[in-house]
XYZ file of C-alpha atoms in Angstrom:
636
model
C 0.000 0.000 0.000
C 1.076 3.562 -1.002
C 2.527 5.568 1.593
C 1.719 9.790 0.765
C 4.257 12.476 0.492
C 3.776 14.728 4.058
C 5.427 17.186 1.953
C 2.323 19.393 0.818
C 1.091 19.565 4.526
C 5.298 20.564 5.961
C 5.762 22.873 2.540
C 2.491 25.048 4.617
C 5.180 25.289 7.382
C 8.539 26.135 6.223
C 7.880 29.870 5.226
C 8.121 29.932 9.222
C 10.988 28.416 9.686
C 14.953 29.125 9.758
C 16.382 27.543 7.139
C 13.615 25.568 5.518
C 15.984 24.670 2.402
C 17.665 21.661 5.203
C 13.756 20.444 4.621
C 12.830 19.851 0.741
C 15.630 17.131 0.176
C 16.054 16.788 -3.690
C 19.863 16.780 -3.581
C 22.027 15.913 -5.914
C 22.453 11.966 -6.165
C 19.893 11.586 -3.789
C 17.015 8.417 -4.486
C 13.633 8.135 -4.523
C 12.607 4.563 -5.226
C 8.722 3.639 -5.357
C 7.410 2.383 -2.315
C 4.989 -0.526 -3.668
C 7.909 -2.122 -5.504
C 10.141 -2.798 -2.113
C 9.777 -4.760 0.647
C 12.130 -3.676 3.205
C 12.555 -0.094 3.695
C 14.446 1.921 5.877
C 14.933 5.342 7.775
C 18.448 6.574 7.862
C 18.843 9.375 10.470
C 21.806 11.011 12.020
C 20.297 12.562 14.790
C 21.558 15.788 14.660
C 21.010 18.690 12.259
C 20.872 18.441 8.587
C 23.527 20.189 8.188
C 26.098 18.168 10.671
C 24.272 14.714 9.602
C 24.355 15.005 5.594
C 27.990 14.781 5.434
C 28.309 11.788 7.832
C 30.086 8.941 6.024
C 28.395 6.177 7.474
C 24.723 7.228 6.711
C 25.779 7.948 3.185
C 27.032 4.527 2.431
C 24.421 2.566 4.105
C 22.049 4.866 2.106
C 23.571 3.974 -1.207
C 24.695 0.597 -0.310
C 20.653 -0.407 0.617
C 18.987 1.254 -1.946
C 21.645 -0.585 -5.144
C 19.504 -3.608 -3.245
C 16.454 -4.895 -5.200
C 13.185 -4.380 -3.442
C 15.009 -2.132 -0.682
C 14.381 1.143 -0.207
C 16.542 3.638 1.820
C 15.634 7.285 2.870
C 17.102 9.818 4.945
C 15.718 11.721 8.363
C 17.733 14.184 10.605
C 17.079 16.212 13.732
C 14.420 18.822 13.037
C 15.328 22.671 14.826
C 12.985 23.361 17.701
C 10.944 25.992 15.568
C 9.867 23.411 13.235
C 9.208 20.738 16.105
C 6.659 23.027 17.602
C 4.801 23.591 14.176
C 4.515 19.815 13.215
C 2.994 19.293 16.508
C 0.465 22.216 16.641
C 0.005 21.080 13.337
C -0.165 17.150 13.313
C 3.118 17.018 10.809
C 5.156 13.269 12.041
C 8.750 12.960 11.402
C 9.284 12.775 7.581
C 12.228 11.766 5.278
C 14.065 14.162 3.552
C 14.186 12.162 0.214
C 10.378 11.086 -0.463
C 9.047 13.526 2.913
C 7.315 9.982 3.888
C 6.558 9.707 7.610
C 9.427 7.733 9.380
C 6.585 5.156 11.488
C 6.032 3.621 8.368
C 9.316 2.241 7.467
C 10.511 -1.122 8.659
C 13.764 0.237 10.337
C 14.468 2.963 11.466
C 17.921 3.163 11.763
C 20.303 5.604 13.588
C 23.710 6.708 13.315
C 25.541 7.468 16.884
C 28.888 9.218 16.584
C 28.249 11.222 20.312
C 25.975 10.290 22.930
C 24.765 13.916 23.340
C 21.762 13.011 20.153
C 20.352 10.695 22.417
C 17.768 13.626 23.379
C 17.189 13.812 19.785
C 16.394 10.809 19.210
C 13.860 10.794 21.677
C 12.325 14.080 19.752
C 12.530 12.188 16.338
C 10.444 8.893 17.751
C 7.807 11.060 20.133
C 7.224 13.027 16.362
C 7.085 9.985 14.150
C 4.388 8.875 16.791
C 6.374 6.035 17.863
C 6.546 4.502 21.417
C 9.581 5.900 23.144
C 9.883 2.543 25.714
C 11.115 -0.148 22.880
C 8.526 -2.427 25.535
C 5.394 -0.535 24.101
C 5.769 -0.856 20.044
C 3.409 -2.476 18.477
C 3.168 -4.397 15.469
C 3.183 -1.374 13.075
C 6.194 0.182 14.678
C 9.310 0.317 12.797
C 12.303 -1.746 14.543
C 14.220 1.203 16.469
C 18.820 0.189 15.336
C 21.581 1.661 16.660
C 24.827 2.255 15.241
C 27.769 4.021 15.127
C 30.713 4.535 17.646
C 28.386 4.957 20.551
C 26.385 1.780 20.044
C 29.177 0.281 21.421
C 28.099 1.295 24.709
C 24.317 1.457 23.992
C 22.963 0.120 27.336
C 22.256 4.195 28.485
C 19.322 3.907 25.572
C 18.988 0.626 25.839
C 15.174 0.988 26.703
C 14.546 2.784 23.971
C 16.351 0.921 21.698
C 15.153 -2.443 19.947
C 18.629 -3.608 18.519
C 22.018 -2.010 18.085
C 24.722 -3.823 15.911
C 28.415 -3.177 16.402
C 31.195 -2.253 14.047
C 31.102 -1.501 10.197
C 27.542 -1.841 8.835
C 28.091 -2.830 5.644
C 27.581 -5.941 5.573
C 25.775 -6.262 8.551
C 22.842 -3.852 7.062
C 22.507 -6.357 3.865
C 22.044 -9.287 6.131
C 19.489 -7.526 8.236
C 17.328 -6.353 5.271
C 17.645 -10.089 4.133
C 16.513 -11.195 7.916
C 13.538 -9.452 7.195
C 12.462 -10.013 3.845
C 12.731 -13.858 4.721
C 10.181 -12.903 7.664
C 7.636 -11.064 5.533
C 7.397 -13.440 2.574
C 6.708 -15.893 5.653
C 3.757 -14.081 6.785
C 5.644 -12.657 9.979
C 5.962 -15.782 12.322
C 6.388 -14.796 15.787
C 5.024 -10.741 15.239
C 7.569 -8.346 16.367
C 9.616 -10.690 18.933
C 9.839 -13.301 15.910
C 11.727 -10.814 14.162
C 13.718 -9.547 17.114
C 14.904 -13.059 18.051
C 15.673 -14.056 14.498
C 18.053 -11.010 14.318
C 19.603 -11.750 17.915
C 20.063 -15.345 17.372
C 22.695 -14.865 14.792
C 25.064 -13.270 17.276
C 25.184 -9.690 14.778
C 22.858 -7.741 16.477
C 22.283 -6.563 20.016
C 18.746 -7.096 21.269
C 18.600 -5.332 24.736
C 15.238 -6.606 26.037
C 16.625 -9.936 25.756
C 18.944 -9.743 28.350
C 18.482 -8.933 32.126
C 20.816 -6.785 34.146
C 21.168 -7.527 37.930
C 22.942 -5.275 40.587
C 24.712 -5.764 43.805
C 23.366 -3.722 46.452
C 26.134 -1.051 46.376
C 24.616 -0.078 42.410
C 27.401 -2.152 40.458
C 26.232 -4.725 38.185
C 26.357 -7.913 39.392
C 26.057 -9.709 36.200
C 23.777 -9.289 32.701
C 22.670 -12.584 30.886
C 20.532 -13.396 28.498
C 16.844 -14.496 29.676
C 15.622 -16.583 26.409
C 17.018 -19.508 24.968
C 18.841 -19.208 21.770
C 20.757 -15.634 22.577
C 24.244 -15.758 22.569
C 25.916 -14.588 26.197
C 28.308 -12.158 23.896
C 27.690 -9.747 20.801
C 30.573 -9.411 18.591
C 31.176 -6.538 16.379
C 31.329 -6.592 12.583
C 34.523 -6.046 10.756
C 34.509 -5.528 6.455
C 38.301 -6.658 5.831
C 38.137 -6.190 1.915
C 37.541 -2.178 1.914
C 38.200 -2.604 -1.977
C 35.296 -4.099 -1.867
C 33.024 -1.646 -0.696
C 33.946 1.397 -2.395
C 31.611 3.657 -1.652
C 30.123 6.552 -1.550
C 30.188 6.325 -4.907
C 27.975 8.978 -5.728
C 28.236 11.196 -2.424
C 25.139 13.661 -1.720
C 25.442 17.360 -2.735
C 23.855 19.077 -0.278
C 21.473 22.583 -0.895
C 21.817 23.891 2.424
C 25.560 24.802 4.032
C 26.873 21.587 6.336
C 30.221 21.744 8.407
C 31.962 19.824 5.520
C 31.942 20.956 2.181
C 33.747 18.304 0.314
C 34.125 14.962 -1.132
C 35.789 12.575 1.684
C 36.808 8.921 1.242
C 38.369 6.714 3.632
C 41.891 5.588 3.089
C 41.726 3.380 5.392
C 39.928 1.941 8.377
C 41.620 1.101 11.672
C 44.306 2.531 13.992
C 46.807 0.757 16.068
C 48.747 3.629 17.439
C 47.372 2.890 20.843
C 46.896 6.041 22.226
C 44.707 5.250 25.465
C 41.812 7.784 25.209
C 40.743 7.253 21.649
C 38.027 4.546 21.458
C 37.755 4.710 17.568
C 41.196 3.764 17.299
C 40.489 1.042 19.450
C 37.157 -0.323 18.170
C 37.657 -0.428 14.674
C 41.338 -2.282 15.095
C 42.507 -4.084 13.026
C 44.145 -1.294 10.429
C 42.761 -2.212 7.381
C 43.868 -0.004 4.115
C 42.348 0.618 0.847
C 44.869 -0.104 -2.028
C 46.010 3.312 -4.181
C 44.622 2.500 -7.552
C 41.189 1.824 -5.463
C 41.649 5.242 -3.649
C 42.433 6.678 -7.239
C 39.451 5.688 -8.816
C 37.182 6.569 -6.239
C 37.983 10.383 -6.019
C 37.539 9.942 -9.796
C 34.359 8.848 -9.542
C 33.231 10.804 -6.639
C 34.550 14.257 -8.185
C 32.674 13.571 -11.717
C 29.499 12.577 -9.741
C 29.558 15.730 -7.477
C 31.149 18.497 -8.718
C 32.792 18.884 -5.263
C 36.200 20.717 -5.325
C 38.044 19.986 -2.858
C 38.498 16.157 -1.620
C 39.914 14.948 1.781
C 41.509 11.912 2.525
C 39.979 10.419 5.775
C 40.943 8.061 8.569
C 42.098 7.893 12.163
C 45.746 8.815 11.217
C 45.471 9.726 7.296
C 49.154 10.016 7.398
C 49.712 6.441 7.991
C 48.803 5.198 4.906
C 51.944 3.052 3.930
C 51.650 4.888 0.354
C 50.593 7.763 1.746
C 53.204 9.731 -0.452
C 52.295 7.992 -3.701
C 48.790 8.647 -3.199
C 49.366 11.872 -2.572
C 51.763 12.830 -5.670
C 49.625 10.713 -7.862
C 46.648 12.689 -6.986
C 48.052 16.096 -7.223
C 49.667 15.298 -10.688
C 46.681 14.175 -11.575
C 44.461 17.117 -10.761
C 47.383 19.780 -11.016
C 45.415 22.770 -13.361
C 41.892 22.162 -12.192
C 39.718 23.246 -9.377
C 40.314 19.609 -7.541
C 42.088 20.303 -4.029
C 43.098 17.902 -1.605
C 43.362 18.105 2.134
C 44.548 15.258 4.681
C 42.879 15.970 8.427
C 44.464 16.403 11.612
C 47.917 14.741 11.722
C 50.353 13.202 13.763
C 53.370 15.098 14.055
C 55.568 11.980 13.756
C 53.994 10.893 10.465
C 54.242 14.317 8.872
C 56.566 15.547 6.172
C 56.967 19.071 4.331
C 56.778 16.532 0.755
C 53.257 15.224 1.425
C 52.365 18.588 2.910
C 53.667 20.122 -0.482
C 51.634 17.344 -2.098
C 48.326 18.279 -0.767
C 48.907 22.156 -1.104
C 49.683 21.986 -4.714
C 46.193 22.625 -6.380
C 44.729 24.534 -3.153
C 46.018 27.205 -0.468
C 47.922 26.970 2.753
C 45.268 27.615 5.170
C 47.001 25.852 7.828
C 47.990 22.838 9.580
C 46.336 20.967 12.554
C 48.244 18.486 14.813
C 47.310 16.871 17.524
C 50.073 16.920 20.568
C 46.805 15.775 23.443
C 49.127 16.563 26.432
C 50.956 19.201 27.404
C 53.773 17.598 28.576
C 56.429 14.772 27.942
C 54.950 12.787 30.838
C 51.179 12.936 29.762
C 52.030 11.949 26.572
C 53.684 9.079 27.560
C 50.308 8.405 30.096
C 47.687 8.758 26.679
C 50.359 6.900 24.527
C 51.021 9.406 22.449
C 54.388 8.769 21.600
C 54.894 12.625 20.256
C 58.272 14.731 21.882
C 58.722 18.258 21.770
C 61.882 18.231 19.849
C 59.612 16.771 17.025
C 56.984 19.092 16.890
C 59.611 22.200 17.368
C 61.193 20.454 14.405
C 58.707 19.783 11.873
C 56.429 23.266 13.076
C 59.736 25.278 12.332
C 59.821 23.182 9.213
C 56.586 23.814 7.676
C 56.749 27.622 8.427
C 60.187 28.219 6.784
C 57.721 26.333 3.610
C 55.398 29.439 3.834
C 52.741 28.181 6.472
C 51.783 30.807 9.003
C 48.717 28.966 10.782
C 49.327 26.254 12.835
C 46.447 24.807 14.948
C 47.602 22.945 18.328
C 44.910 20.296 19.708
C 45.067 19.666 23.356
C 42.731 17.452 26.263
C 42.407 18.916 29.669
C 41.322 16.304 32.247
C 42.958 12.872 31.099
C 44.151 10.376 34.272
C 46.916 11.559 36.368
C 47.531 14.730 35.222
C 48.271 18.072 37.067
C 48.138 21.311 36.827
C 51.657 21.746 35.976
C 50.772 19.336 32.881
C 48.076 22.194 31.285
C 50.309 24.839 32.395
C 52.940 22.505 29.841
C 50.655 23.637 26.682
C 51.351 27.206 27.048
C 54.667 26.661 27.490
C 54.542 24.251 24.123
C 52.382 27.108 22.110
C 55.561 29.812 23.011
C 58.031 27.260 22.010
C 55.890 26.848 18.840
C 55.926 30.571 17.849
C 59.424 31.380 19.149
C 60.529 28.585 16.819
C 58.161 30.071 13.871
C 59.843 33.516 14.423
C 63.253 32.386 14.352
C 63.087 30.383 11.176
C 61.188 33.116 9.423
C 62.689 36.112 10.847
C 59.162 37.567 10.949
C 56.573 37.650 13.681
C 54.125 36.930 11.395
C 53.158 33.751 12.315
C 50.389 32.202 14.168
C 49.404 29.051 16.418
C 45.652 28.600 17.547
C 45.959 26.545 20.564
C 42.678 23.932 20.421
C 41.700 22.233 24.485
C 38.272 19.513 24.436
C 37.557 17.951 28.010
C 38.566 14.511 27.931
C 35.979 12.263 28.671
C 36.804 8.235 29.674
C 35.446 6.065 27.056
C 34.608 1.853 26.859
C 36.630 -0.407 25.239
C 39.706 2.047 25.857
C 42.653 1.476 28.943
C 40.803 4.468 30.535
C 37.424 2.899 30.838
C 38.343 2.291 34.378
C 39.723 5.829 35.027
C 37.713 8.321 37.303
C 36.802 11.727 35.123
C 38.226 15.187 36.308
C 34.933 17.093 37.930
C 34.358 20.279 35.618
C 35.891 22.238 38.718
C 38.942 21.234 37.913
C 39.302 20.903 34.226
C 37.670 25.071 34.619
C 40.057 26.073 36.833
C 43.220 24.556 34.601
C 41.950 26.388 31.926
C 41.496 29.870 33.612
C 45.048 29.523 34.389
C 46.198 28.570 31.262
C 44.105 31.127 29.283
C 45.713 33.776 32.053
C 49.533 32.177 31.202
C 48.793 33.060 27.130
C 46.533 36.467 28.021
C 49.310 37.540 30.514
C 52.540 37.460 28.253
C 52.575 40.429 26.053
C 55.011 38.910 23.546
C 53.181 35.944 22.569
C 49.310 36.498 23.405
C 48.516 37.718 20.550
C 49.973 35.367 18.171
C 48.702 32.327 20.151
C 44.694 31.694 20.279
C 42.705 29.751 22.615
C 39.672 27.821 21.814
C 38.461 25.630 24.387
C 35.428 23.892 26.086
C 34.440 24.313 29.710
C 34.407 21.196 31.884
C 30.257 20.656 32.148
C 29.464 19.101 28.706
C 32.018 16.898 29.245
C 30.852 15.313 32.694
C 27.182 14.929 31.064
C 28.937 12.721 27.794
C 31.179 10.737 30.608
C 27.690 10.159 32.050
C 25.934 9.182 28.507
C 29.314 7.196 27.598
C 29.789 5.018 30.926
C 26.448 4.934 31.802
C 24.281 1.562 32.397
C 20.407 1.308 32.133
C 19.586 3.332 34.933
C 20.745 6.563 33.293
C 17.997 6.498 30.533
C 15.524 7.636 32.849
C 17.521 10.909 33.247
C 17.816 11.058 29.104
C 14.039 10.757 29.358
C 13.695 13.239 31.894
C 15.701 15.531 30.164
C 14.066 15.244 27.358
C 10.380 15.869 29.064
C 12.238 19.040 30.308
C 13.243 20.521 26.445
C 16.720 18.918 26.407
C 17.185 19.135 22.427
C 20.708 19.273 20.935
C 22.502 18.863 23.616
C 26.095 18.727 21.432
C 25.415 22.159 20.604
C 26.835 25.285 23.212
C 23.915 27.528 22.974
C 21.185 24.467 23.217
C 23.095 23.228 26.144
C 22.058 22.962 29.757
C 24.123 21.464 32.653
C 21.499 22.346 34.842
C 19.077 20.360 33.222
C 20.886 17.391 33.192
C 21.838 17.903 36.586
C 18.416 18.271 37.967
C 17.280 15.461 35.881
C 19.647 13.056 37.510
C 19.086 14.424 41.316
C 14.855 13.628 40.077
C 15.520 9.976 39.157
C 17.799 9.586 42.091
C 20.935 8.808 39.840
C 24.460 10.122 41.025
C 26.526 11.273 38.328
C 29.751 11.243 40.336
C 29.049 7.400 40.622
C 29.452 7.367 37.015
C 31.759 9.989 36.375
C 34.525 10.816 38.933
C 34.703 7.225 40.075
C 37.439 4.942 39.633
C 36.694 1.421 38.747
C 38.390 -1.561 40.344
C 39.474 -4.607 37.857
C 37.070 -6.727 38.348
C 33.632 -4.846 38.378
C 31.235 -5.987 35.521
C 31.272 -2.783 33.501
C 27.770 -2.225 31.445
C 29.495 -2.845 27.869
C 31.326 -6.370 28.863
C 28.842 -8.598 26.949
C 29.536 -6.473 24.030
C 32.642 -7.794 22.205
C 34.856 -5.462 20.466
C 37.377 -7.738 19.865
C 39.926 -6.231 22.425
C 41.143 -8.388 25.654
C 39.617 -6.911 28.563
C 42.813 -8.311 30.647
C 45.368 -6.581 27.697
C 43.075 -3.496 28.439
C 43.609 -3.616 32.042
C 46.802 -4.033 31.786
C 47.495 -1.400 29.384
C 45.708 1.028 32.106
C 48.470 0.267 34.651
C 50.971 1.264 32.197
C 49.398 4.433 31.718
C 49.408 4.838 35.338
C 53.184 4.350 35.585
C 54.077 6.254 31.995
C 55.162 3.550 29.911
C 54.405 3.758 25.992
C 53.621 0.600 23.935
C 54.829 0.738 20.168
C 52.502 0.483 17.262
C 51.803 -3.348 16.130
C 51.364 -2.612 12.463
C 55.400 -2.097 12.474
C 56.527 -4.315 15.567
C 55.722 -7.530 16.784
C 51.704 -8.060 17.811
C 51.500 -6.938 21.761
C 48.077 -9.302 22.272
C 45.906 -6.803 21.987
C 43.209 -9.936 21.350
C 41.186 -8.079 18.593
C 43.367 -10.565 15.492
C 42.544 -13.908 16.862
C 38.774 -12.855 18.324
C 37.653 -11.967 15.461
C 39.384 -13.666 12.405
C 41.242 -10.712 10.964
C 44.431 -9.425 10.897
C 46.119 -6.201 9.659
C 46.006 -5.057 5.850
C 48.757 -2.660 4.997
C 51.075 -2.283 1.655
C 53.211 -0.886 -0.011
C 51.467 -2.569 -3.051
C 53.789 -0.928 -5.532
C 50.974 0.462 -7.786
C 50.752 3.931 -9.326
C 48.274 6.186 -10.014
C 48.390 6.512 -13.952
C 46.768 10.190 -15.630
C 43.473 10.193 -16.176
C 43.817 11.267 -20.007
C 47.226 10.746 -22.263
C 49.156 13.688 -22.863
């Protein structure tokens, strides 16, 4: 049966509305299959604003990846701004799709894409709109199944009532066996209703099905132990890993947005992976192993992706883009050839030890040198060696004074305030660096025209990372470290002006530690939150602490239970049924390392430390050099 466009009845509404272009859809490469000739049809939404959730890699691929399947359909649904919220309720408008403007409750998934925990309160706006249940417990039969993804699904017990399934990992595969799960259960007539469905997707040990499992607690709050309560569940969930990325080129035809988004470019992924170790970055640890695409296959899919977009300016994507074992070929190949056109390339935030003035030359070819962003983390010798971040200040003196002697006058410094063991002497360290840093700049320029933007983000303890066991730094702190460090810059005439400082206050960070560590028993406060006009919550200006804070003391839950605690070894921790390939011993003891500053070395170039994720899950590490080139695209 049909399902009508909502578009006529929203198109009444946007002429009151702030940016109603984010609305209409009708992008460029965007698909709008008919609805009678599928069978399985999804909702893609990153829950955040249209213009932060177009570019998002991983809805784009699922989006293109599901709708090249025959009788699937894929649309897309994002975040709508308060002022439109309170029109589609006064006026009856659900939660549409931007593609087709159908509502979202009449999909079969609806699936969303979790790359912070602060959209959780947007989520909870997107479902109340559709007209969905928020409690997964009270969907009926008509009710789309309610997915998680994404790097927070890793941890997705916080949401966990809201939440029907959540699958781990890479989703492309993963989102082709699902849609297959339930084709097979429609052309059967739907055996079982809803909980057939839900138990045929759990039983295959892919996906996460939270109200099959039962949580108990010891009487001091910790979990005692979670198990599942059917027959037929597995006790663990692994997570998916695609180790062919040749395979799954995509996008292929990336989305062209009509409104302004925070990225304004064509971006493909180099490679997938990161086994640099440093100790606060969960994506590095739970998409291990490294796993890169092969040049030729990197070639042809900026190719592609510039001729089907029109974009000009492409950037080369990963956890460490610099890492690429051909990272130089790929680079001089590309910028040969796109050397006379538009095309620009641009390589994200680097590592200082993987950086060279040649690649930087490379990518600065066809484009302008607006700058370039490393990413020390600590602020001095010893906290780096705590994080892992095996990064001295000899080499970033060296290769800063390098690339401004090149004709770069912007550097950009990126910092954490807050990580385990450190002290104020260690955030006093960064000013100290960001001096060094322009002193060095002035000397090998012999002008005083040069700049460093010092970067700080509270640092937050996340699971399946060393630090999952480390208590948080209470926003107190982290606040007063960074009054004194923005009074070490303001105070010193010489250098305050040529050094910025961006930074984040300590409160947003204590309510993520609370989203990111949390069990079950926190959803209540993301649901009172929520009831309270929490919307946005990852943006400043949307943000309240205050809120969250009274939310919590409502429910009864104690945030500096979950926050500012430390863990002991052995506690059951509310993600350890959910497998992410990593040994939770190797983890532990690569916490006590940090603890006593010793660095571990990076396995893709020395012997494998047992970091468990190899064996677990069947994979190993894919690196070159393949010894390909990247030929012109026409003959001269």
């Amino acid at each position: 049966m049909s399902v009508e466009s909502l578009f006529p009845r929203l198109e009444a509404l946007l002429p009151r509305v702030q940016k109603p272009i984010q609305y209409v859809g009708g992008e460029l490469n965007s698909t709008v299959k008919d609805w009678d000739e599928t069978t399985v049809r999804w909702a893609l939404m990153y829950p955040d604003a249209y213009e932060v959730g177009l570019p998002n890699q991983g809805v784009q691929i699922l989006y293109e990846i599901l709708n090249e399947l025959p009788e699937t359909l894929a649309e897309r649904t994002y975040a709508v701004w308060p002022d439109l919220e309170a029109l589609m309720r006064s006026e009856g408008v659900p939660q549409f799709t931007v593609d087709a403007h159908r509502p979202v409750r009449a999909f079969d998934v609806l699936g969303l894409s979790f790359s912070t925990e602060l959209g959780y309160t947007n989520m909870l706006t997107a479902l109340d709109l559709a007209g969905i249940p928020l409690e997964a417990a009270d969907r009926g039969e008509d009710d789309p199944i309610v997915l998680a993804g994404g790097h927070a699904a890793f941890n997705p017990e916080p949401i966990a009532d809201f939440l029907d399934a959540a699958v781990l990992g890479d989703g492309e595969q993963i989102a082709i066996a699902i849609t297959e799960v339930i084709r097979e259960w429609k052309a059967e007539g739907s055996p079982g209703g809803r909980d057939g469905l839900l138990m045929r997707l759990a039983e295959s040990g892919g996906v996460y099905v939270p109200k099959f499992y039962d949580v108990d607690y010891h009487p001091d709050g910790r979990i005692q132990r979670v198990a599942p309560n059917r027959s037929g569940v597995p006790w663990r969930i692994h997570k998916h890993t695609v180790m062919d990325l040749d395979e799954w080129p995509y996008p292929k035809k990336p989305l062209v947005p009509l409104a302004e988004t925070v990225h304004e470019r064509f971006s493909v992924e180099i490679f997938r992976g990161c086994t640099r170790g440093c100790r606060f970055c969960q994506a590095g640890m739970i998409t291990r192993p490294v796993r890169e695409r092969s040049i030729t296959t990197i070639g042809d899919m900026v190719e592609a992706g510039v001729k089907a977009s029109g974009f000009n300016e492409v950037g080369l994507l990963s956890l460490s883009s610099a890492d690429h074992s051909e990272i130089g070929e790929v680079a001089k190949g590309l910028a040969d050839r796109y050397e006379g056109t538009n095309t620009s390339l641009s390589l994200p935030s680097t590592r200082v030890d993987a950086f060279n003035i040649d690649l930087a030359n490379e990518f600065s070819r066809n484009g302008r040198r607006s700058g370039l962003t490393f990413a020390p983390e600590g602020g001095s010798e010893r906290m780096r060696k705590v994080i892992n971040k095996m990064v001295t200040e000899e080499d970033l003196i060296r290769t800063v004074s390098t690339a401004y002697t090149q004709g770069w006058r912007q550097v950009k410094l990126y910092f954490m305030c807050g990580l385990p063991t450190e002290e104020d002497a260690d955030v006093q360290g960064i000013a100290d660096l960001a001096k060094k840093v322009i002193k060095a700049g002035r000397e090998a320029t012999g002008s005083r025209d040069v700049r460093c933007t010092v970067s700080i983000g509270g640092f937050v303890p996340k699971p399946h990372t060393p630090f999952q066991w480390a208590g948080q730094a209470d926003h107190e702190t982290v606040d007063r470290r960074l009054k004194a460090l923005k009074e070490a810059l303001r105070g010193d005439r010489d250098y305050g002006r040529a050094i910025g400082l961006r930074y984040h206050d300590g409160k947003p960070s204590i309510v993520e530690g609370l989203l990111s560590r949390g069990d079950r028993r926190v959803g209540e406060v993301i649901r009172a939150v929520w009831a309270d006009g929490g919307r946005f919550d990852g943006w400043s200006e949307h943000f309240s602490y205050q809120r969250w804070m009274d939310a919590a003391a409502k429910v009864g839950v104690d945030v500096d239970w979950y926050t500012t605690r430390e863990r002991e070894e052995n506690e059951v921790l509310p993600w350890d049924h959910l497998d992410a390939g990593l040994d939770r011993e190797w983890l532990w003891q690569d916490w006590q390392d940090a603890v006593n500053d010793v660095e571990v070395e990076d396995c893709r170039w020395t012997p494998c430390y047992d970091c468990g994720v190899c064996p677990t899950m069947g994979t190993e590490i894919q690196i070159g050099p393949t010894g390909k080139k990247l030929l012109p695209l026409t003959v001269v």
